[in-house]
PDB file of C-alpha atoms in Angstrom:
ATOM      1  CA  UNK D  13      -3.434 -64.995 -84.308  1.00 53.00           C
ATOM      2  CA  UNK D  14      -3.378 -66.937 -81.409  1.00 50.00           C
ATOM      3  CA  UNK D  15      -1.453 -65.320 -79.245  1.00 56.00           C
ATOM      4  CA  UNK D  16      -3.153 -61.686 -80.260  1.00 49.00           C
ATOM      5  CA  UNK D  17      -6.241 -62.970 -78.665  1.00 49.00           C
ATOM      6  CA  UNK D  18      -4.859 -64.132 -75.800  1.00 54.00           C
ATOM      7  CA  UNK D  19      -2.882 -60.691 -74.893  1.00 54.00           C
ATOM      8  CA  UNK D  20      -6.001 -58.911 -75.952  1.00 50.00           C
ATOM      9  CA  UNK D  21      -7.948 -61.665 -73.475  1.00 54.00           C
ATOM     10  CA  UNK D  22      -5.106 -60.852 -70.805  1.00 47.00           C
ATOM     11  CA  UNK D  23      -5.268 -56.975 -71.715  1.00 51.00           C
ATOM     12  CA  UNK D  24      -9.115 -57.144 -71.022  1.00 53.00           C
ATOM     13  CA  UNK D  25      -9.181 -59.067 -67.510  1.00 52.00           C
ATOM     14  CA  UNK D  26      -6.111 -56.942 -66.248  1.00 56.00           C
ATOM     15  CA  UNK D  27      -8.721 -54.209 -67.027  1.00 48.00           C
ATOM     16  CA  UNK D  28     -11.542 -55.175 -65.438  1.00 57.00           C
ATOM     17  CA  UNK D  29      -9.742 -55.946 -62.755  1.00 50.00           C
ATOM     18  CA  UNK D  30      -8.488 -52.495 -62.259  1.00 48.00           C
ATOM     19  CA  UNK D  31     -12.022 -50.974 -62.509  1.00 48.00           C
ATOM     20  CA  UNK D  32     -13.096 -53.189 -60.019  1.00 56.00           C
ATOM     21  CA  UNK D  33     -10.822 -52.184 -57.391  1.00 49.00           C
ATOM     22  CA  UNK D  34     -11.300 -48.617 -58.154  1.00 51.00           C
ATOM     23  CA  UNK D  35     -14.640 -49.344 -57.772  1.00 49.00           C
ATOM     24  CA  UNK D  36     -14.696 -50.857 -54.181  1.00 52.00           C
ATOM     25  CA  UNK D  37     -12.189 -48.152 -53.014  1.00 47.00           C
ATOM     26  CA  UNK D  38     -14.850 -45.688 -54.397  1.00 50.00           C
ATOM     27  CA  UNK D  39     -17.262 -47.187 -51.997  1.00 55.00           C
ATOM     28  CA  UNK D  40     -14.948 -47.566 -49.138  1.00 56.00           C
ATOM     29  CA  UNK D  41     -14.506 -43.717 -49.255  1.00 51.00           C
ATOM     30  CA  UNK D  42     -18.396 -43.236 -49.655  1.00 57.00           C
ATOM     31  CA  UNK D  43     -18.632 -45.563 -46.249  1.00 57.00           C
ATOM     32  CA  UNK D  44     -16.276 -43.694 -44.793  1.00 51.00           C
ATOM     33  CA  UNK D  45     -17.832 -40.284 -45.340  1.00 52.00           C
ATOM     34  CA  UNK D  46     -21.122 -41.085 -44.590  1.00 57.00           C
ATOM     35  CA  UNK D  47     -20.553 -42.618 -41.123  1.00 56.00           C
ATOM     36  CA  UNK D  48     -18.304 -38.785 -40.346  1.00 55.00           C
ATOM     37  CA  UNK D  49     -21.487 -37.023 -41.566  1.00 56.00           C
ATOM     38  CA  UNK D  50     -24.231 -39.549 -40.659  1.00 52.00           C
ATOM     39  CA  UNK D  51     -26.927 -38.139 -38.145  1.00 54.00           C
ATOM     40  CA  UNK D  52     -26.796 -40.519 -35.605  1.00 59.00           C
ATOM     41  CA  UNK D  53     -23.489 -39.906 -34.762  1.00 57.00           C
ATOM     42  CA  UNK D  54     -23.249 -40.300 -30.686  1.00 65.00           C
ATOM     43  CA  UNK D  55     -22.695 -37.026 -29.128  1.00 65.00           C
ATOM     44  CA  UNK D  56     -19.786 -36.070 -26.718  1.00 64.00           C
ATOM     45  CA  UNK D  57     -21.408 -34.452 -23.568  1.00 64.00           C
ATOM     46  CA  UNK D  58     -19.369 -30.744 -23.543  1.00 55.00           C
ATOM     47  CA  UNK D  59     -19.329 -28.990 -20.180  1.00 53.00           C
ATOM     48  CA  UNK D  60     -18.896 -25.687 -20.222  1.00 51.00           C
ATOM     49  CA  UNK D  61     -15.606 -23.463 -17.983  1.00 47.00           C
ATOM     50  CA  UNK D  62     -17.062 -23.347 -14.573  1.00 49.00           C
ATOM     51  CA  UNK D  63     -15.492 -19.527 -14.916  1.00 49.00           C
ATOM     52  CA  UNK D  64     -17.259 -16.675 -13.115  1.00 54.00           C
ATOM     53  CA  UNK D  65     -17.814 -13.777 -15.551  1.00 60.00           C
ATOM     54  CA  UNK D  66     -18.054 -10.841 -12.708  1.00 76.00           C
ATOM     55  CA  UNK D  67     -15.521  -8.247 -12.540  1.00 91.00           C
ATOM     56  CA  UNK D  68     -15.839  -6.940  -8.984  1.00 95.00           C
ATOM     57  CA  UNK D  69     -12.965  -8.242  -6.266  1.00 96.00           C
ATOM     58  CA  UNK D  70     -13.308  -7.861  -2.857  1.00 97.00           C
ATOM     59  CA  UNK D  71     -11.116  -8.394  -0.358  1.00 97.00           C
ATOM     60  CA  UNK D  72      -8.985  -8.727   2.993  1.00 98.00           C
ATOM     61  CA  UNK D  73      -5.406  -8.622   3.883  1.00 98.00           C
ATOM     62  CA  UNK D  74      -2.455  -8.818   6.583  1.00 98.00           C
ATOM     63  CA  UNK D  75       0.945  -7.904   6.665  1.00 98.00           C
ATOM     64  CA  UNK D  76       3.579  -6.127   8.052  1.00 98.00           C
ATOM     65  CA  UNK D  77       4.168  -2.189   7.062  1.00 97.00           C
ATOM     66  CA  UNK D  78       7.735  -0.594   7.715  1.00 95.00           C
ATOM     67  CA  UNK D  79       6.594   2.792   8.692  1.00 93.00           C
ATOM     68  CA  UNK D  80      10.562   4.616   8.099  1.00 90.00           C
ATOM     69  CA  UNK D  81      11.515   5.661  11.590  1.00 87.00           C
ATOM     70  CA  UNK D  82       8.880   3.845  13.175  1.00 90.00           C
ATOM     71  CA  UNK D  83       9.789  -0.018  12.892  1.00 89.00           C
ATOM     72  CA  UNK D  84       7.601  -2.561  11.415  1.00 94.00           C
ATOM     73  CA  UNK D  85       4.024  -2.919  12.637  1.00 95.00           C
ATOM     74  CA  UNK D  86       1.227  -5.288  11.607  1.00 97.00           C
ATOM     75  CA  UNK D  87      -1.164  -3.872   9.221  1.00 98.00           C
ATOM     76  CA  UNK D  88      -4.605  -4.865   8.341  1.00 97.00           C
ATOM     77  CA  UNK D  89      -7.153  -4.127   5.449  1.00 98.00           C
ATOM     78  CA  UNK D  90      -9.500  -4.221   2.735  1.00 98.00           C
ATOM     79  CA  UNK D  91     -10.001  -3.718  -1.123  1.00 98.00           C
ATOM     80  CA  UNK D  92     -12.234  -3.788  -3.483  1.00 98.00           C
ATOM     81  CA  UNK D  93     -11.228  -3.841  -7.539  1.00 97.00           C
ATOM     82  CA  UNK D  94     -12.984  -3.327 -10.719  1.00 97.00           C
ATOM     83  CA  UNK D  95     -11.360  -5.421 -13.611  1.00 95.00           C
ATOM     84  CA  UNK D  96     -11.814  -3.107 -16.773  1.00 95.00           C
ATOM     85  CA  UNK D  97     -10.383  -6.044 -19.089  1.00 93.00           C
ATOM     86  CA  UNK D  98      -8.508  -9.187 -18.683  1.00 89.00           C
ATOM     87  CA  UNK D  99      -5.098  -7.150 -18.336  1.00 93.00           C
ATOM     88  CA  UNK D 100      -6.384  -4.063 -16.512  1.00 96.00           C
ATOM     89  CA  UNK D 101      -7.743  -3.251 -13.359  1.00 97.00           C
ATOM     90  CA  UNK D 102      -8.849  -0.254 -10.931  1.00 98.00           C
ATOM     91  CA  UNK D 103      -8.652  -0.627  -7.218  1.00 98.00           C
ATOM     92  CA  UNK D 104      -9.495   1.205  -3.789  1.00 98.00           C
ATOM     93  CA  UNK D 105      -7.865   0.176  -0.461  1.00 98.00           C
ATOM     94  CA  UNK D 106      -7.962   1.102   2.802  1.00 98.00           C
ATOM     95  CA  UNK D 107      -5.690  -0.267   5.526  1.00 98.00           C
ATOM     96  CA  UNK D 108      -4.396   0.534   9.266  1.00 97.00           C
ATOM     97  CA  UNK D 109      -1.626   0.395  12.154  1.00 97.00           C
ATOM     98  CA  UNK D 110      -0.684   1.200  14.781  1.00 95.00           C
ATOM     99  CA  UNK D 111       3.194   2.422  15.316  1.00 92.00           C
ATOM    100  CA  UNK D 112       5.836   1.753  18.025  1.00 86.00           C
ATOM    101  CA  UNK D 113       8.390   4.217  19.306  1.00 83.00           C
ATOM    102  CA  UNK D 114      10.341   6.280  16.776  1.00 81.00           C
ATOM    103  CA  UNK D 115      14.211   5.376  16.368  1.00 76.00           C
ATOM    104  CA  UNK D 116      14.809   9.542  18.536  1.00 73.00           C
ATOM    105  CA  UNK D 117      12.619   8.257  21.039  1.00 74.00           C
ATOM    106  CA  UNK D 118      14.114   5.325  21.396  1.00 75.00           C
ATOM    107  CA  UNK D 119      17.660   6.588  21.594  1.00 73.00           C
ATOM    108  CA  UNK D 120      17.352   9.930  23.248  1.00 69.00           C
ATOM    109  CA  UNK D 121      14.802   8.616  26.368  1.00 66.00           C
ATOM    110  CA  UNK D 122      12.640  11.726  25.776  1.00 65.00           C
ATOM    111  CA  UNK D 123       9.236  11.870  26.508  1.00 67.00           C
ATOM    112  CA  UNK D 124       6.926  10.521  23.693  1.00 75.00           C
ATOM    113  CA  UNK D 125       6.677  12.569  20.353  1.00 77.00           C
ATOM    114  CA  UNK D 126       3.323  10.980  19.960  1.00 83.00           C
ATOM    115  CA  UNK D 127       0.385   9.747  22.216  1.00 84.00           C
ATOM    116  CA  UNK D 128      -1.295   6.618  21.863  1.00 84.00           C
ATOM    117  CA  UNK D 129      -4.310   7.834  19.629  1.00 89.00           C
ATOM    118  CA  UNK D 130      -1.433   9.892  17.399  1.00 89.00           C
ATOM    119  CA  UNK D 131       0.082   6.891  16.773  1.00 91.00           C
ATOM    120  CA  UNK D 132      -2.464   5.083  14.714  1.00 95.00           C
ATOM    121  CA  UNK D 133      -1.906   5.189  11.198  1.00 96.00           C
ATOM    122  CA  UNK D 134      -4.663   4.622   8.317  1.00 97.00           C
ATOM    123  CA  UNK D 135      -4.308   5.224   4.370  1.00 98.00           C
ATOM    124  CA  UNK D 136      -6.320   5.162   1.587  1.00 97.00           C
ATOM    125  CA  UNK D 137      -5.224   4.660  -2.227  1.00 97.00           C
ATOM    126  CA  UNK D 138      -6.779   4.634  -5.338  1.00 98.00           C
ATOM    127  CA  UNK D 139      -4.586   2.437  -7.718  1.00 98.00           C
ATOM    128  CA  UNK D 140      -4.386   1.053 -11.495  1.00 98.00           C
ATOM    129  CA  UNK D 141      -3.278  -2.381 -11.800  1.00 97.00           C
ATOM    130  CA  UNK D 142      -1.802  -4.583 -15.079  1.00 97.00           C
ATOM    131  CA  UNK D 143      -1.944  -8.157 -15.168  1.00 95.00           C
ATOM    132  CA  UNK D 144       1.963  -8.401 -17.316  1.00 94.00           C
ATOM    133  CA  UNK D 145       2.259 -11.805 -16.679  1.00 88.00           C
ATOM    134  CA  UNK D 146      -1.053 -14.167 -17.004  1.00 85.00           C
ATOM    135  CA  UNK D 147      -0.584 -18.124 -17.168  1.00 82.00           C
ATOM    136  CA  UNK D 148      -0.864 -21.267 -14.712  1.00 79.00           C
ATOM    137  CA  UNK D 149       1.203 -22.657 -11.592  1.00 74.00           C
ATOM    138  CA  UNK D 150       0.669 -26.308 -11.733  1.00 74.00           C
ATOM    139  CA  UNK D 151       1.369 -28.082  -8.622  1.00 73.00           C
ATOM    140  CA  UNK D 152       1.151 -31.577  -9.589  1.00 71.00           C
ATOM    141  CA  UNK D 153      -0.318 -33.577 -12.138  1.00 71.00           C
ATOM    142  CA  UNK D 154      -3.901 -32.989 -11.301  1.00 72.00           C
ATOM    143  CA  UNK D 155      -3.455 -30.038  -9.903  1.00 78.00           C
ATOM    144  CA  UNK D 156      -3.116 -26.478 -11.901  1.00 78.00           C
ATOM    145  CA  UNK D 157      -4.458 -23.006 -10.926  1.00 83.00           C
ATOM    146  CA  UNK D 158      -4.340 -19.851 -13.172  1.00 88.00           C
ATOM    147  CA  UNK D 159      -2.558 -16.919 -11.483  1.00 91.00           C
ATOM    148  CA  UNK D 160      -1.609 -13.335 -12.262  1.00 92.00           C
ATOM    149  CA  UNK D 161       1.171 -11.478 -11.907  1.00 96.00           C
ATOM    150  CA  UNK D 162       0.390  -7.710 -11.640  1.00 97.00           C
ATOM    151  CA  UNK D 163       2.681  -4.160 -11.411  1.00 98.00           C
ATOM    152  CA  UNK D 164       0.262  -1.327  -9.756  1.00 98.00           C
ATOM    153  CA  UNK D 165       0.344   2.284  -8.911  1.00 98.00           C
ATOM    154  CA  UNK D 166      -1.754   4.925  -7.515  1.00 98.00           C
ATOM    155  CA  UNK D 167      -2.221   7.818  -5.191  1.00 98.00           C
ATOM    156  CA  UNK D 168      -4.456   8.559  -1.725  1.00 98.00           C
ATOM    157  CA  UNK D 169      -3.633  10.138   1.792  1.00 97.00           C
ATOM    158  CA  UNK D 170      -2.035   8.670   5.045  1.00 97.00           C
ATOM    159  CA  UNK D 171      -2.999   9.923   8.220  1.00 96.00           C
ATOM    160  CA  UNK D 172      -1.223   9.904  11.402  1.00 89.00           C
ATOM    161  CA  UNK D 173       0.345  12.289  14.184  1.00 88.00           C
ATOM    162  CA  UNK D 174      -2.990  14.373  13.485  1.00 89.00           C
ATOM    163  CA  UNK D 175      -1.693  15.326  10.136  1.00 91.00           C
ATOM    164  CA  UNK D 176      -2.628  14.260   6.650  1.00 95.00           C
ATOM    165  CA  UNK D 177      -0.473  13.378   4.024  1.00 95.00           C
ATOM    166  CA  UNK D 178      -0.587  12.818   0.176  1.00 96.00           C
ATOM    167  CA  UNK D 179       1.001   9.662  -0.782  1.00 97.00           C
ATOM    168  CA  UNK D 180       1.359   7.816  -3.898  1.00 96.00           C
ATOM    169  CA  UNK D 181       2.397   4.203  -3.602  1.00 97.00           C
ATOM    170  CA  UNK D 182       3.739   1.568  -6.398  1.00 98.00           C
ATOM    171  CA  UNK D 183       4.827  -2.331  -6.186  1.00 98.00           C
ATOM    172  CA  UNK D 184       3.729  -5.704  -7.779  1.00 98.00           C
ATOM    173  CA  UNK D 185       1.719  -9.190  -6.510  1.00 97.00           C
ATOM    174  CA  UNK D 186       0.405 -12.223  -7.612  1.00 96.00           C
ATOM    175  CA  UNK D 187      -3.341 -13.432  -7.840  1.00 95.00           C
ATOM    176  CA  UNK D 188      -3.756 -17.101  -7.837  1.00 93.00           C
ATOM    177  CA  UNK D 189      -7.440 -18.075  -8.391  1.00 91.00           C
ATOM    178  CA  UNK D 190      -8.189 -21.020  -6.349  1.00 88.00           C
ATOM    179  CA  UNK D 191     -11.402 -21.667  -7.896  1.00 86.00           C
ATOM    180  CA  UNK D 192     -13.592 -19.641 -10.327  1.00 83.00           C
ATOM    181  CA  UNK D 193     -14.735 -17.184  -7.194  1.00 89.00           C
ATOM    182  CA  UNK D 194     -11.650 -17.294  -4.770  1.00 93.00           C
ATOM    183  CA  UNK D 195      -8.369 -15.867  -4.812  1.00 94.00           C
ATOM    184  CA  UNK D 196      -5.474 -15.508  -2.943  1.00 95.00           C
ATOM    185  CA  UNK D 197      -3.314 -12.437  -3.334  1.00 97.00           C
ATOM    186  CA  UNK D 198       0.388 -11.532  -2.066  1.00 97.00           C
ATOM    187  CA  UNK D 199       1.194  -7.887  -2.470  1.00 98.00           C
ATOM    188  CA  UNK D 200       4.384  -5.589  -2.224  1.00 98.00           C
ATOM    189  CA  UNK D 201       3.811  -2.154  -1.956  1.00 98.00           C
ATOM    190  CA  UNK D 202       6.045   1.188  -1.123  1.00 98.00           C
ATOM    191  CA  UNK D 203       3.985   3.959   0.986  1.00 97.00           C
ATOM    192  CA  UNK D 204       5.576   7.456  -0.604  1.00 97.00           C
ATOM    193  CA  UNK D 205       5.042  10.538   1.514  1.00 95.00           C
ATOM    194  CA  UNK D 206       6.349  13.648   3.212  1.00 93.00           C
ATOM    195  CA  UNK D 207       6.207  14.640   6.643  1.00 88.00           C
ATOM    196  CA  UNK D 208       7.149  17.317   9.130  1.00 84.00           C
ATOM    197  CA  UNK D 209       7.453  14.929  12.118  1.00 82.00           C
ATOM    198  CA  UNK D 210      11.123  15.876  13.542  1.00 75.00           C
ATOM    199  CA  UNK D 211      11.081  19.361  12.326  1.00 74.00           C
ATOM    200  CA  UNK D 212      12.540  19.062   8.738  1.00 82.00           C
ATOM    201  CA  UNK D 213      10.366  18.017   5.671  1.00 84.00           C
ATOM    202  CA  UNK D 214      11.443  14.304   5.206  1.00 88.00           C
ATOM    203  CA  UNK D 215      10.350  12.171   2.294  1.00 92.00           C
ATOM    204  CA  UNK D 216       9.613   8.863   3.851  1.00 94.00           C
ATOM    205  CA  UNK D 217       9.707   4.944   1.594  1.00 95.00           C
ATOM    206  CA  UNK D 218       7.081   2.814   3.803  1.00 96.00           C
ATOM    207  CA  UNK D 219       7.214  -0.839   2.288  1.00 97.00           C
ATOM    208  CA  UNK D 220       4.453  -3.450   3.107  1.00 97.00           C
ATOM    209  CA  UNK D 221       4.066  -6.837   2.424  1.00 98.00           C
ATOM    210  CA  UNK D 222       0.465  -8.040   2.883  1.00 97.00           C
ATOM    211  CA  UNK D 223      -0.990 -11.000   1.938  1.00 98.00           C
ATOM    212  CA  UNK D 224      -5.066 -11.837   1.606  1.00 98.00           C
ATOM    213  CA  UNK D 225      -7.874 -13.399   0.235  1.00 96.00           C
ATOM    214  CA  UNK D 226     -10.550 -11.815  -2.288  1.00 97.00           C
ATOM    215  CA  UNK D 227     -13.719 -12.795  -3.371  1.00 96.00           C
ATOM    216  CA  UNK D 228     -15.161 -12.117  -7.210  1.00 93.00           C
ATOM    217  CA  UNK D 229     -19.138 -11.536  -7.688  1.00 88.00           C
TER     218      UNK D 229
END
C-alpha cells in the first residue's frame, strides 16, 4: 500500500509539473505576440523612390555619321520621346551635317558635284523604340544606376544636294539614368535611302554613332 501511494504521489507531482511548464510557455507565446502586435511599436521612417513619374525625354546628341560616298562627318541633334509604357517608346529626331568631298571627286579632280550650301545634310525620323533588356550597371559597391538597352526603328526624310529623300533607319542604344531626371544615351543607327546623285539610283547604308544627354519632365 505503501508504495501505491507513493507512485500515485510521484504520478501527481510529475503532473503538475508538466502543466506548469505548459503553462509558462503559454504565456511566453502570449508575451511574445503581444509585443509584435502592441501599438506602441516604434516606427521605421520609409522614404519613398526618389523616381520621376513623367514620360517625356528630351534631348541632345553628337556623333559621327558615315554618309556612303561621302566620308564621315560630325553630326549634331535633338530628340524628344514619349514613353508609352515601361518597355515602349515613340520618338522624333532631328539631326544635321555637313559633308566633305565625294570618293569621284576626290579621285577624278573634277570640279565639285556639290556647292557648299548642297552639301549640308539634315534628317528627320519618327521612330518606335523597345526597352529588351531593362536592369542595373553597378559600378562599385555604392554605386548602381538602372539602364536600358533598347532596339528602334522608324521612318522620315533626308535632305541634301537639293533633293529629298525617304529614309527609314533601324539600330539599338543604351539609356543609363544617372539620377531620377538625367540620362545619358549612346545610340547606333543605319540611315537607309536612295539617291540619284552619280546618275544611277543607288541605295545608300549611312551608319551613325551619336552619343547625348536627355532630360525627363
Amino acid at each position: 500500500m505503501e508504495t501505491w501511494f507513493r507512485r500515485i504521489s510521484v504520478g501527481t507531482a510529475t503532473l503538475s509539473a508538466l502543466f506548469s511548464a505548459q503553462a509558462c510557455v503559454a504565456q511566453q507565446g502570449e508575451d511574445v505576440i503581444a509585443d509584435i502586435v502592441a501599438s506602441d511599436l516604434e516606427r521605421r521612417e520609409v522614404r519613398d523612390a526618389l523616381i520621376d513619374s513623367e514620360n517625356i525625354e528630351l534631348g541632345v546628341f553628337a556623333g559621327v555619321i558615315n554618309v556612303e560616298d561621302f566620308g564621315s562627318n560630325a553630326v549634331y541633334g535633338t530628340s524628344v520621346s514619349y514613353h508609352i509604357t515601361e518597355d515602349l517608346f515613340i520618338e522624333g529626331t532631328y539631326a544635321q551635317t555637313e559633308l566633305g568631298e565625294s570618293s569621284f571627286e576626290r579621285l577624278s579632280g573634277a570640279a565639285p558635284l556639290l556647292t557648299d550650301e548642297q552639301r549640308e545634310l539634315s534628317y528627320y525620323n519618327f521612330s518606335l523604340g523597345w526597352n529588351i533588356f531593362q536592369g542595373e550597371y553597378f559600378i562599385s559597391d555604392d554605386w548602381a544606376f538602372n539602364t536600358d538597352f533598347y532596339l528602334v526603328s522608324g521612318a522620315g526624310n533626308t535632305s541634301f544636294a537639293d533633293e529629298e529623300h525617304f529614309t527609314y533607319n533601324f539600330g539599338a542604344g543604351v539609356r543609363l539614368l544617372a539620377n531620377d531626371w538625367l540620362a545619358l544615351r549612346f545610340d547606333v543607327r543605319d540611315h537607309v535611302f536612295e539617291h540619284e546623285l552619280f546618275g544611277e539610283a543607288e541605295k545608300t547604308h549611312n551608319l551613325s554613332t551619336q552619343l547625348g544627354f536627355t532630360v525627363f519632365f
